[in-house]
């Protein structure tokens, strides 16, 4: 066998092959990288080039954003189908007989500049997309569609479907609902918080010619958004907003030019679930036209400035917005002011709570065991703490029970109680009540006040004293009412919420949102005592003017000074006044909280600005909620109720469970309308103002008729109609004896101010 010569690759050839292989490998890697880059950066452009060479149609099927409904199913926000007018010049010019009939039909049925339309169609003959009109209703396009069906030469016009967000009740519950833009992005309120839940997924219809030139269609249906079932009752919401507006109408330009107050807010909540029944602040805004500037008129102008640290911040000026001011604003300045208008004061605004914090102080001390219900405290009118004289608004009051200390809103008593607790325990209980923490309510934009309250390490004796009666720290309205509900419902702190159910477009339940108890803040025994003390506030204390006709309620008034931005000290003229309460007094079902921030008045420190709003709202709301009357109705009150066209009965103590309805004039258990002239001497514990345990007239001790009250002897000032104490100069309501000034804080610019508190409230 002969040997064959086998040719082998030389080393030189092998090296060349390796080099060639490496070059090819790098080439392929570079090609892959280039393809990935093209796909990522220019995918849409290349798709258009490819698809433009095929015969196809592709139409987006828009989803429908979910509804927002009130607790009874009334639609507060919904979406209606609308149509965009699309002109396809390419089709319109495809045949000569299409042009004129189509242009004529357009001119006959739509308000269009037909000269401009004709110019576009004749000069852009290859254009397939021109939209001269948007968001037309079905009624607005139906005439053209009929003409199109009647004349086959009308071609090159079609209607793109989309949905438009509408709010059937305009500005109703604007703070709660928020709004959404054309891209279905929620802004503020429920619209923003539940944006992903309300939004669905667009569908698409594809149509193309296959290889056999047969039209193929594929439809991917849209998935509509879910519906939100809110806890808001539209009727209660209307009542709240009506009386906030009434207050503003009465106080606008009363002392200075502008609205009735810097801010006015109201929250109504179910005591036993944390459900928000109504929430509003003034002024509201039109949800269907959110850029409407009418609501800005009368408010103070905001401006964006650069502070000393180089950061931009929003500040209020002394300029009141008028039509002339609006006309001078740039687009950026206008947006700054609109953005503030769109915010919900009830969850974003911060302020010092004032004396509405006193029930929290007393409850904390009772739970801590440092005081007992039978404690008596002496008020000398002033208390020296940390080198500062901190006064009581009533002056010296002598010895007071705990009930009287709360009812009369005694600062000295609160300071003594706080001293017994100490800073550690006081701050611990503030956290227990969620003061300084977010409530996590399901609304967008809730403020957190953690940096606006003290911690034990940096709280001095003066800080503890002022905190005891609600000054030197900030809260939000939702923070306060959620904590207050736990004080009066047995101690159960419910997470506040505005949505209780989510359903799909077919009505099937997707999620039930049950009331959620987060913790127990106080015991049932402490809660019962707080209810007793808060009832006394309305029976004979600073909250007498909050009581609606025919009902006894409980609550607490509050007054706090604001901080002067120029001096960084407490203002002696500007105040925040409030009332937080519940009804009915013996079985709390609803809580209500009204805050009036700097009333338009020369004497702002008067809680009656808040109590009057509360009284008006509850007078209408309680009968609507089927909460039965418990107190006698005077003739004056009866006339007031009849003027409101409410259904009036004399079922003073009648409850739904009793099954009997007494006739007019026949009360139950000592509540007859004709009984002893209504002077508070008759009945079993429900005479006079209706306070419990035989408490007659306005006396905290009971047994002393209203006619024997000291204020009845004070002369009436003919100019004001108030009774005036000659010794002190204090004014009292001529009928009820309620203090008119009711300012529960004593301005003292010398008392140190918490350095973390904003000097321009709600702007930082």
XYZ file of C-alpha atoms in Angstrom:
764
model
C 0.000 0.000 0.000
C 1.440 3.285 -1.062
C 1.794 6.100 1.346
C -0.375 9.067 0.508
C 0.828 12.609 0.873
C -1.525 14.225 3.409
C -1.732 17.967 3.162
C -1.792 19.687 6.495
C -2.540 23.295 7.446
C 0.611 25.074 8.192
C 0.901 27.157 11.327
C 0.658 30.252 9.189
C -2.637 29.146 7.635
C -4.093 28.233 11.005
C -3.324 31.681 12.323
C -5.063 33.263 9.340
C -8.146 31.123 9.926
C -8.246 32.074 13.595
C -7.996 35.741 12.696
C -10.721 35.349 10.064
C -12.962 33.543 12.556
C -12.481 36.238 15.152
C -13.256 38.962 12.611
C -16.452 37.178 11.549
C -17.412 36.696 15.185
C -16.983 40.391 15.939
C -18.911 41.223 12.783
C -21.863 39.106 13.886
C -21.724 40.527 17.396
C -21.711 44.043 15.976
C -24.631 43.169 13.712
C -26.623 41.778 16.629
C -25.914 44.883 18.715
C -26.974 47.092 15.817
C -30.240 45.154 15.359
C -31.019 45.389 19.057
C -30.356 49.134 19.005
C -32.527 49.611 15.893
C -35.329 47.602 17.479
C -35.179 49.593 20.662
C -34.778 53.074 19.206
C -36.576 52.958 15.867
C -39.029 50.103 16.183
C -42.083 52.292 15.661
C -40.625 54.018 12.589
C -39.733 50.751 10.876
C -43.083 49.236 11.770
C -44.792 52.164 10.100
C -42.674 51.732 6.962
C -43.497 48.030 6.751
C -47.160 48.387 7.584
C -47.592 51.295 5.172
C -46.851 48.877 2.311
C -49.712 46.594 3.295
C -53.456 46.967 2.984
C -54.677 47.016 6.559
C -56.742 48.858 9.137
C -55.975 49.157 12.830
C -58.295 50.920 15.256
C -57.804 51.464 18.976
C -60.777 50.503 21.111
C -60.623 52.784 24.155
C -61.376 51.508 27.643
C -63.959 53.196 29.789
C -62.636 54.680 33.041
C -64.567 53.408 36.043
C -67.327 55.333 37.780
C -67.124 56.905 41.212
C -70.398 56.503 43.074
C -71.731 57.703 46.385
C -72.909 55.358 49.116
C -76.357 55.057 47.513
C -75.114 54.475 43.980
C -75.390 58.035 42.677
C -72.744 58.675 40.035
C -70.364 61.397 41.139
C -67.906 60.766 38.288
C -68.478 58.859 35.089
C -67.253 58.608 31.503
C -69.314 59.149 28.375
C -68.383 58.118 24.868
C -67.415 60.981 22.564
C -66.113 61.166 19.010
C -63.260 62.904 17.246
C -63.945 64.006 13.668
C -61.221 62.546 11.420
C -60.792 63.678 7.794
C -58.997 61.329 5.371
C -58.013 63.554 2.428
C -56.527 60.579 0.573
C -59.873 58.804 0.411
C -61.802 62.015 -0.224
C -59.675 62.683 -3.315
C -59.670 59.046 -4.512
C -62.634 59.734 -6.798
C -63.640 63.118 -8.114
C -67.287 62.615 -7.127
C -66.391 62.281 -3.431
C -65.022 65.744 -2.752
C -67.935 68.164 -3.058
C -70.689 66.043 -1.447
C -68.407 65.314 1.513
C -67.416 68.946 2.023
C -71.053 70.018 1.795
C -72.112 67.445 4.395
C -69.356 68.619 6.707
C -70.432 72.244 6.357
C -74.098 71.422 6.911
C -73.582 69.405 10.092
C -70.579 70.906 11.871
C -69.405 74.330 12.886
C -66.248 74.327 10.769
C -64.214 76.836 8.797
C -64.914 75.189 5.454
C -62.388 77.388 3.642
C -59.653 75.961 5.861
C -61.004 72.419 5.479
C -61.106 72.693 1.670
C -57.587 74.105 1.624
C -56.297 71.215 3.702
C -58.014 68.527 1.638
C -56.882 69.941 -1.709
C -53.284 70.683 -0.708
C -52.653 67.554 1.388
C -54.104 64.900 -0.887
C -52.088 62.083 0.681
C -53.009 62.981 4.245
C -55.073 60.356 6.016
C -55.329 62.010 9.422
C -56.684 65.454 10.184
C -58.806 66.136 13.291
C -60.606 69.503 13.199
C -63.103 68.713 16.005
C -62.762 66.655 19.171
C -65.046 65.190 21.803
C -68.309 65.480 19.927
C -71.389 63.823 21.393
C -73.439 61.257 19.544
C -76.172 63.837 18.990
C -73.649 66.141 17.327
C -72.458 63.526 14.820
C -75.755 61.755 14.144
C -76.829 64.224 11.451
C -73.666 63.657 9.430
C -73.937 59.891 9.823
C -77.477 59.980 8.424
C -76.286 62.010 5.447
C -73.410 59.550 4.949
C -75.805 56.620 4.858
C -78.052 58.411 2.388
C -75.261 59.387 -0.039
C -72.539 56.893 -0.922
C -70.381 59.699 -2.327
C -69.746 61.077 1.143
C -66.400 59.441 1.847
C -63.187 60.149 3.675
C -64.703 61.070 7.040
C -64.842 58.827 10.067
C -65.172 59.175 13.829
C -62.615 58.049 16.355
C -64.168 56.929 19.623
C -62.889 57.948 23.030
C -64.306 58.685 26.478
C -64.716 62.006 28.226
C -64.732 62.274 32.008
C -67.778 64.090 33.306
C -68.953 65.008 36.777
C -72.772 65.193 36.875
C -72.850 67.399 39.989
C -70.207 69.909 38.951
C -68.267 71.035 42.005
C -69.912 68.641 44.476
C -67.273 66.782 46.509
C -64.519 68.214 44.336
C -61.985 67.842 47.155
C -62.799 64.165 47.550
C -63.158 63.184 43.900
C -60.322 65.073 42.237
C -60.264 64.957 38.448
C -58.550 63.214 35.533
C -56.940 64.677 32.439
C -57.437 63.650 28.802
C -54.807 60.943 29.183
C -56.821 59.300 31.967
C -54.336 60.324 34.615
C -56.011 61.094 37.926
C -55.179 64.302 39.736
C -55.953 64.685 43.432
C -58.557 62.851 45.501
C -59.950 59.465 44.580
C -59.127 59.955 40.913
C -55.410 59.988 41.709
C -55.315 57.553 44.617
C -57.243 54.867 42.713
C -55.937 55.808 39.266
C -54.777 52.305 38.347
C -58.027 50.797 39.627
C -60.200 53.200 37.631
C -58.187 52.770 34.446
C -58.654 49.799 32.155
C -56.748 48.486 29.130
C -57.298 49.658 25.557
C -58.394 47.111 22.988
C -57.604 47.046 19.293
C -59.265 45.946 16.067
C -56.911 44.741 13.341
C -57.893 44.325 9.698
C -55.590 43.220 6.867
C -55.558 41.463 3.500
C -54.007 37.987 3.605
C -52.164 36.252 0.777
C -55.488 35.311 -0.803
C -56.559 38.968 -0.684
C -59.219 38.092 1.869
C -59.953 40.653 4.579
C -59.041 39.277 7.975
C -60.151 40.952 11.193
C -58.961 40.392 14.740
C -60.572 42.146 17.675
C -59.002 42.426 21.092
C -61.685 43.897 23.331
C -60.962 46.721 25.730
C -61.048 46.028 29.454
C -62.981 48.744 31.265
C -61.837 50.171 34.595
C -63.350 49.225 37.930
C -66.030 51.282 39.699
C -65.450 52.839 43.120
C -68.311 52.763 45.620
C -67.521 55.547 48.048
C -68.771 56.145 51.574
C -69.736 59.716 50.642
C -73.447 60.464 50.890
C -74.235 63.007 48.172
C -77.103 64.486 50.193
C -74.949 65.025 53.280
C -72.230 66.401 51.050
C -74.680 68.931 49.605
C -75.710 70.012 53.096
C -72.121 70.517 54.186
C -71.192 72.484 51.088
C -74.363 74.579 51.314
C -73.524 75.801 54.799
C -69.850 76.363 54.077
C -70.946 78.587 51.216
C -73.517 80.306 53.432
C -70.802 81.114 55.953
C -68.580 82.509 53.213
C -71.395 84.609 51.770
C -72.076 86.114 55.206
C -68.437 86.874 56.019
C -67.037 87.922 52.636
C -65.626 91.463 52.853
C -66.894 91.648 56.462
C -63.679 93.177 57.811
C -61.172 93.099 54.977
C -61.521 92.504 51.266
C -61.800 88.837 50.384
C -63.451 85.544 51.265
C -65.052 84.760 54.607
C -61.895 83.018 55.827
C -58.513 81.843 54.619
C -59.794 78.258 54.727
C -62.976 76.594 55.906
C -63.262 72.816 56.137
C -65.735 70.221 57.330
C -65.460 66.453 57.767
C -68.349 64.194 58.753
C -67.470 60.624 59.737
C -69.189 57.461 60.936
C -67.958 57.099 64.514
C -68.025 53.290 64.476
C -66.472 52.529 61.085
C -64.151 55.383 60.106
C -66.176 55.921 56.922
C -66.137 59.505 55.655
C -69.738 60.571 54.997
C -68.919 64.074 53.760
C -65.777 66.147 53.318
C -65.465 69.629 51.895
C -63.522 72.851 52.064
C -64.248 76.294 50.681
C -63.952 77.321 47.938
C -64.734 74.265 45.789
C -64.007 74.157 42.050
C -65.850 72.979 38.948
C -64.739 69.433 38.155
C -65.967 69.795 34.586
C -63.877 72.951 34.091
C -60.978 72.757 36.523
C -59.184 75.754 35.042
C -62.168 78.003 35.620
C -60.796 80.885 37.678
C -64.072 82.004 39.283
C -63.280 80.074 42.458
C -60.013 81.997 42.857
C -61.821 85.323 43.244
C -61.632 86.493 46.846
C -58.695 84.263 47.792
C -55.235 85.561 48.552
C -52.705 85.516 45.748
C -49.902 82.971 45.948
C -46.459 83.534 44.561
C -43.424 81.332 44.068
C -40.270 82.707 45.677
C -36.721 81.538 46.266
C -35.941 81.397 49.974
C -32.646 82.110 51.720
C -31.562 78.492 51.275
C -32.001 78.755 47.518
C -35.120 76.576 47.365
C -38.376 77.563 45.699
C -41.436 77.776 47.902
C -44.992 79.043 47.688
C -46.039 82.017 49.828
C -49.313 83.834 50.330
C -49.331 87.536 49.652
C -51.647 90.222 50.997
C -53.148 90.705 47.523
C -56.740 89.541 47.134
C -57.450 88.032 43.726
C -59.834 90.089 41.603
C -60.663 90.022 37.902
C -57.943 92.596 37.312
C -55.368 90.544 39.216
C -56.316 87.428 37.266
C -55.847 89.230 33.981
C -52.301 90.183 34.954
C -51.155 86.681 35.935
C -48.805 84.662 33.773
C -49.635 81.056 32.960
C -47.140 79.879 35.584
C -48.581 82.158 38.275
C -52.100 81.053 37.448
C -51.124 77.394 37.748
C -49.582 77.983 41.186
C -52.879 79.400 42.441
C -55.024 76.761 40.743
C -52.863 74.016 42.180
C -53.545 75.318 45.694
C -57.273 75.528 44.922
C -57.303 71.874 43.853
C -55.806 70.688 47.148
C -58.042 69.235 49.851
C -57.632 71.375 52.980
C -59.137 68.626 55.137
C -56.129 66.361 54.544
C -53.364 68.734 53.404
C -53.848 71.834 55.570
C -52.027 71.922 58.910
C -52.830 74.167 61.877
C -52.769 74.201 65.665
C -55.862 72.396 66.986
C -56.377 74.618 70.017
C -58.759 73.482 72.742
C -60.225 70.614 70.699
C -57.107 68.807 71.973
C -58.224 69.066 75.617
C -60.341 65.876 75.598
C -57.238 64.052 74.343
C -55.189 65.440 77.241
C -57.768 64.414 79.838
C -58.253 60.958 78.288
C -54.491 60.366 78.227
C -54.136 61.255 81.911
C -57.083 59.046 82.878
C -55.607 56.122 80.973
C -52.177 56.791 82.450
C -53.671 56.669 85.924
C -52.226 60.005 87.069
C -55.703 61.458 87.609
C -59.064 60.014 88.602
C -62.591 61.025 87.539
C -63.248 62.656 90.916
C -60.240 64.978 90.629
C -60.792 68.666 91.415
C -58.437 71.312 90.069
C -57.989 74.903 91.190
C -57.763 77.590 88.511
C -56.220 80.879 89.624
C -56.397 82.272 86.094
C -52.676 82.064 85.387
C -49.817 79.628 85.786
C -46.111 80.419 85.679
C -44.173 77.805 83.705
C -40.641 78.076 82.399
C -40.528 81.756 83.263
C -43.715 82.577 81.337
C -47.156 83.473 82.700
C -49.678 81.374 80.769
C -53.231 82.516 81.371
C -56.674 80.972 81.286
C -59.118 82.726 78.977
C -61.834 82.807 81.644
C -59.643 84.285 84.338
C -59.717 82.753 87.838
C -62.393 80.044 88.045
C -61.704 78.515 91.454
C -62.096 74.792 91.986
C -63.309 72.795 88.984
C -64.263 69.186 88.436
C -62.804 67.441 85.382
C -66.130 67.907 83.618
C -66.160 71.625 84.349
C -62.516 71.979 83.315
C -63.372 70.569 79.886
C -66.730 72.332 79.608
C -65.243 75.727 80.493
C -62.087 74.996 78.488
C -59.719 75.774 81.354
C -56.089 76.102 80.240
C -54.688 76.031 83.772
C -56.364 72.696 84.495
C -54.915 71.177 81.341
C -51.421 72.392 82.184
C -51.633 70.852 85.648
C -52.805 67.557 84.190
C -49.953 67.535 81.659
C -47.432 68.189 84.446
C -48.714 65.124 86.267
C -48.166 63.049 83.144
C -44.727 64.337 82.181
C -43.262 64.689 78.708
C -42.621 60.984 78.073
C -46.177 59.873 78.754
C -47.724 62.898 77.066
C -45.803 62.316 73.828
C -46.493 58.580 73.968
C -50.233 59.188 74.098
C -50.024 61.664 71.228
C -48.623 58.842 69.130
C -51.315 56.485 70.380
C -53.896 58.928 69.003
C -51.872 59.124 65.744
C -50.938 62.773 66.267
C -47.995 63.430 63.971
C -48.681 60.387 61.798
C -50.596 59.950 58.557
C -53.956 58.246 58.841
C -53.439 56.595 55.426
C -56.863 57.669 54.261
C -57.435 56.597 50.667
C -57.111 60.083 49.199
C -54.095 61.538 47.414
C -52.053 64.246 49.092
C -52.446 63.638 52.841
C -49.916 65.688 54.789
C -47.697 64.165 57.413
C -47.135 66.240 60.541
C -44.313 64.230 62.119
C -41.939 67.207 62.061
C -44.624 69.527 63.438
C -45.054 67.796 66.805
C -42.677 67.454 69.716
C -40.884 64.341 70.889
C -40.083 63.924 74.562
C -36.382 64.631 74.084
C -36.933 68.164 72.792
C -40.054 69.088 74.771
C -39.499 71.575 77.572
C -41.917 72.458 80.385
C -43.394 75.399 78.451
C -43.853 73.239 75.376
C -45.635 70.607 77.467
C -47.894 73.270 78.939
C -48.919 74.770 75.613
C -49.329 71.333 74.009
C -51.771 70.379 76.758
C -54.341 72.819 75.361
C -53.569 72.283 71.697
C -50.918 74.838 70.832
C -47.346 74.657 69.560
C -47.929 71.620 67.339
C -49.804 71.111 64.083
C -52.376 68.568 62.930
C -54.628 67.904 59.954
C -58.412 67.711 60.123
C -58.516 64.025 59.215
C -55.900 63.328 61.880
C -58.010 64.992 64.575
C -61.405 63.544 63.732
C -60.056 59.996 63.392
C -58.509 60.241 66.860
C -61.593 61.922 68.314
C -63.849 59.115 67.077
C -61.756 56.663 69.089
C -62.246 58.843 72.180
C -66.025 58.542 72.040
C -66.697 55.112 70.488
C -65.178 53.018 73.250
C -61.563 53.563 72.298
C -61.422 51.925 68.863
C -59.242 53.697 66.324
C -60.542 53.032 62.816
C -58.483 53.766 59.748
C -60.492 56.462 57.923
C -61.532 55.525 54.409
C -63.649 56.859 51.557
C -64.194 53.721 49.445
C -65.970 50.631 50.779
C -66.323 48.509 47.644
C -64.805 48.055 44.191
C -66.785 46.418 41.379
C -66.088 45.617 37.735
C -68.047 46.935 34.763
C -70.540 44.062 35.111
C -71.286 44.913 38.711
C -69.440 41.972 40.234
C -67.609 42.762 43.460
C -63.843 42.812 43.060
C -63.002 43.930 46.585
C -64.878 44.766 49.765
C -63.101 47.295 51.969
C -64.223 46.558 55.504
C -63.789 48.920 58.468
C -60.341 48.351 59.902
C -59.613 48.743 63.611
C -55.937 49.611 64.027
C -55.745 49.837 67.818
C -57.553 50.675 71.021
C -56.564 54.104 72.252
C -58.529 54.281 75.521
C -60.710 52.003 77.612
C -64.499 51.977 77.460
C -64.684 53.583 80.908
C -62.454 56.478 79.823
C -64.445 56.842 76.608
C -67.661 57.077 78.626
C -66.185 59.850 80.762
C -65.021 61.809 77.692
C -68.542 61.565 76.251
C -69.880 62.950 79.534
C -67.407 65.838 79.535
C -68.001 66.683 75.883
C -71.734 66.672 76.466
C -71.225 69.213 79.233
C -69.374 71.458 76.752
C -72.597 71.775 74.743
C -74.965 71.682 77.700
C -73.489 74.621 79.584
C -69.935 75.257 78.381
C -68.265 76.937 75.455
C -70.160 74.884 72.848
C -73.763 75.813 73.685
C -74.246 77.466 70.305
C -73.412 74.217 68.460
C -76.528 72.364 69.648
C -79.110 71.835 66.888
C -82.781 72.241 67.706
C -84.250 69.090 69.209
C -80.974 67.278 69.863
C -78.292 67.024 72.483
C -74.802 66.516 71.133
C -71.306 66.433 72.576
C -68.170 68.169 71.398
C -65.392 70.618 72.056
C -64.611 74.091 70.782
C -61.123 75.231 69.854
C -59.219 78.460 69.295
C -55.549 78.920 68.472
C -53.431 81.855 67.382
C -51.572 81.715 64.108
C -47.894 82.635 63.787
C -46.972 86.038 62.428
C -44.641 85.426 59.458
C -42.842 88.728 60.056
C -42.066 88.321 63.761
C -42.232 84.502 64.012
C -44.312 85.045 67.141
C -47.935 84.407 67.923
C -50.360 86.821 66.347
C -52.699 88.647 68.682
C -55.325 89.134 65.978
C -55.342 86.062 63.706
C -56.883 82.803 64.896
C -58.041 79.370 63.821
C -61.371 78.443 65.429
C -63.053 75.062 65.355
C -65.599 72.661 66.789
C -65.357 68.882 66.894
C -68.418 66.981 68.028
C -70.710 63.989 67.716
C -74.386 63.124 67.715
C -76.464 61.979 69.372
C -74.938 62.612 72.779
C -75.997 59.327 74.405
C -75.237 57.071 71.432
C -72.595 58.595 69.121
C -73.190 57.678 65.493
C -71.606 60.483 63.522
C -68.749 62.863 64.235
C -68.407 66.291 62.680
C -65.438 68.637 62.613
C -65.457 72.212 61.314
C -62.359 74.402 61.125
C -62.428 78.097 60.222
C -58.941 79.378 59.481
C -58.643 83.114 60.144
C -62.266 84.308 59.835
C -62.797 87.574 58.013
C -63.523 89.509 61.196
C -61.921 92.089 63.436
C -62.290 89.591 66.303
C -61.290 86.226 64.905
C -60.961 84.335 68.198
C -64.615 83.358 68.410
C -65.509 79.683 68.163
C -69.067 80.624 67.195
C -67.935 80.944 63.589
C -67.436 77.168 63.701
C -70.300 76.208 66.027
C -72.834 78.015 63.868
C -71.795 75.991 60.827
C -72.009 72.773 62.855
C -75.462 73.660 64.148
C -76.772 74.438 60.676
C -75.409 71.222 59.193
C -76.669 68.971 61.990
C -80.087 70.617 62.041
C -80.614 69.335 58.511
C -78.446 66.202 58.592
C -79.707 64.447 61.715
C -83.342 64.069 60.583
C -82.047 62.913 57.182
C -80.022 60.210 58.960
C -83.158 59.099 60.848
C -81.654 60.116 64.168
C -84.593 60.939 66.401
C -84.959 64.095 68.443
C -84.235 63.901 72.154
C -84.888 67.472 73.340
C -87.796 69.850 73.507
C -88.115 72.325 70.665
C -88.856 75.933 71.479
C -91.252 77.960 69.383
C -88.352 79.879 67.886
C -86.607 76.646 66.976
C -89.803 75.220 65.539
C -90.159 78.206 63.243
C -86.544 77.798 62.198
C -87.120 74.150 61.338
C -90.273 74.916 59.416
C -88.379 77.523 57.449
C -85.942 74.808 56.466
C -88.898 72.673 55.357
C -87.811 69.811 57.552
C -90.120 67.132 58.838
C -90.753 68.111 62.439
C -92.121 65.751 65.046
C -92.300 65.803 68.818
C -90.698 62.365 69.212
C -88.275 63.703 71.763
C -87.148 60.396 73.186
C -88.872 58.082 70.712
C -86.528 55.543 69.138
C -87.105 53.241 66.155
C -87.089 50.218 68.482
C -89.987 51.427 70.640
C -92.423 51.160 67.784
C -94.661 54.018 68.972
C -94.929 57.542 67.708
C -96.423 59.999 70.245
C -98.686 62.683 68.940
C -97.590 66.305 68.768
C -97.424 67.792 72.226
C -97.048 64.423 73.915
C -93.486 63.649 74.842
C -92.076 60.702 76.744
C -90.637 60.586 80.251
C -90.880 64.206 81.198
C -90.331 65.818 77.792
C -93.806 67.197 77.125
C -93.801 70.431 75.198
C -96.140 72.148 77.595
C -94.418 70.984 80.729
C -93.853 73.729 83.301
C -93.186 76.396 80.730
C -90.030 74.643 79.486
C -88.038 76.237 82.260
C -85.962 73.189 82.958
C -87.794 72.019 86.086
C -89.769 69.108 84.635
C -88.988 65.688 83.274
C -86.621 62.993 84.309
C -83.270 64.464 83.530
C -84.170 66.025 80.193
C -85.471 69.434 81.105
C -83.870 72.742 80.257
C -81.020 72.243 77.868
C -81.468 68.514 78.072
C -78.269 67.717 79.914
C -78.291 64.436 81.753
C -78.980 63.713 85.407
C -81.454 66.488 86.241
C -79.142 69.174 84.937
C -81.501 72.065 84.606
C -80.976 75.260 82.697
C -77.309 76.050 82.214
C -75.965 75.157 85.638
C -73.216 72.532 85.865
C -74.447 71.424 89.234
C -78.111 70.996 88.360
C -80.993 72.250 90.454
C -80.545 75.893 89.564
C -82.962 77.204 86.939
C -81.821 79.225 83.983
C -83.538 82.288 85.380
C -81.159 82.222 88.352
C -77.982 82.262 86.277
C -75.679 85.237 87.019
C -75.539 86.307 83.383
C -79.307 86.876 83.401
C -78.693 89.875 85.655
C -76.183 91.497 83.303
C -77.476 94.525 81.344
C -78.019 94.192 77.604
C -75.866 96.314 75.327
C -78.348 98.014 72.938
C -75.793 98.083 70.111
C -74.843 94.395 70.132
C -77.811 92.789 71.884
C -75.412 90.907 74.187
C -75.457 90.848 77.979
C -72.276 92.425 79.363
C -70.689 91.668 82.730
C -69.949 95.134 84.234
C -67.051 93.725 86.263
C -65.144 91.960 83.483
C -66.602 93.436 80.313
C -67.283 89.948 78.916
C -70.266 89.528 76.594
C -72.830 86.731 76.793
C -75.617 85.565 74.515
C -78.818 87.124 75.860
C -80.783 83.867 75.512
C -78.340 81.063 76.261
C -75.671 82.775 78.319
C -72.952 81.410 76.058
C -69.775 83.541 76.166
C -69.590 85.565 72.975
C -65.833 85.943 72.811
C -65.288 82.202 73.407
C -61.614 82.700 72.656
C -60.009 79.811 74.505
C -56.432 80.894 73.940
C -54.646 83.835 75.493
C -52.292 85.526 73.011
C -48.847 85.927 74.488
C -46.170 86.715 71.913
C -43.497 86.068 74.513
C -44.201 82.324 74.778
C -41.698 80.395 72.612
C -42.973 79.039 69.311
C -42.110 75.581 68.066
C -39.413 76.406 65.464
C -40.689 73.667 63.144
C -44.146 75.174 62.740
C -44.744 76.872 59.370
C -45.148 80.635 59.509
C -47.268 80.531 56.377
C -49.735 77.708 57.120
C -50.391 75.078 54.444
C -47.700 76.443 52.152
C -44.773 74.386 53.359
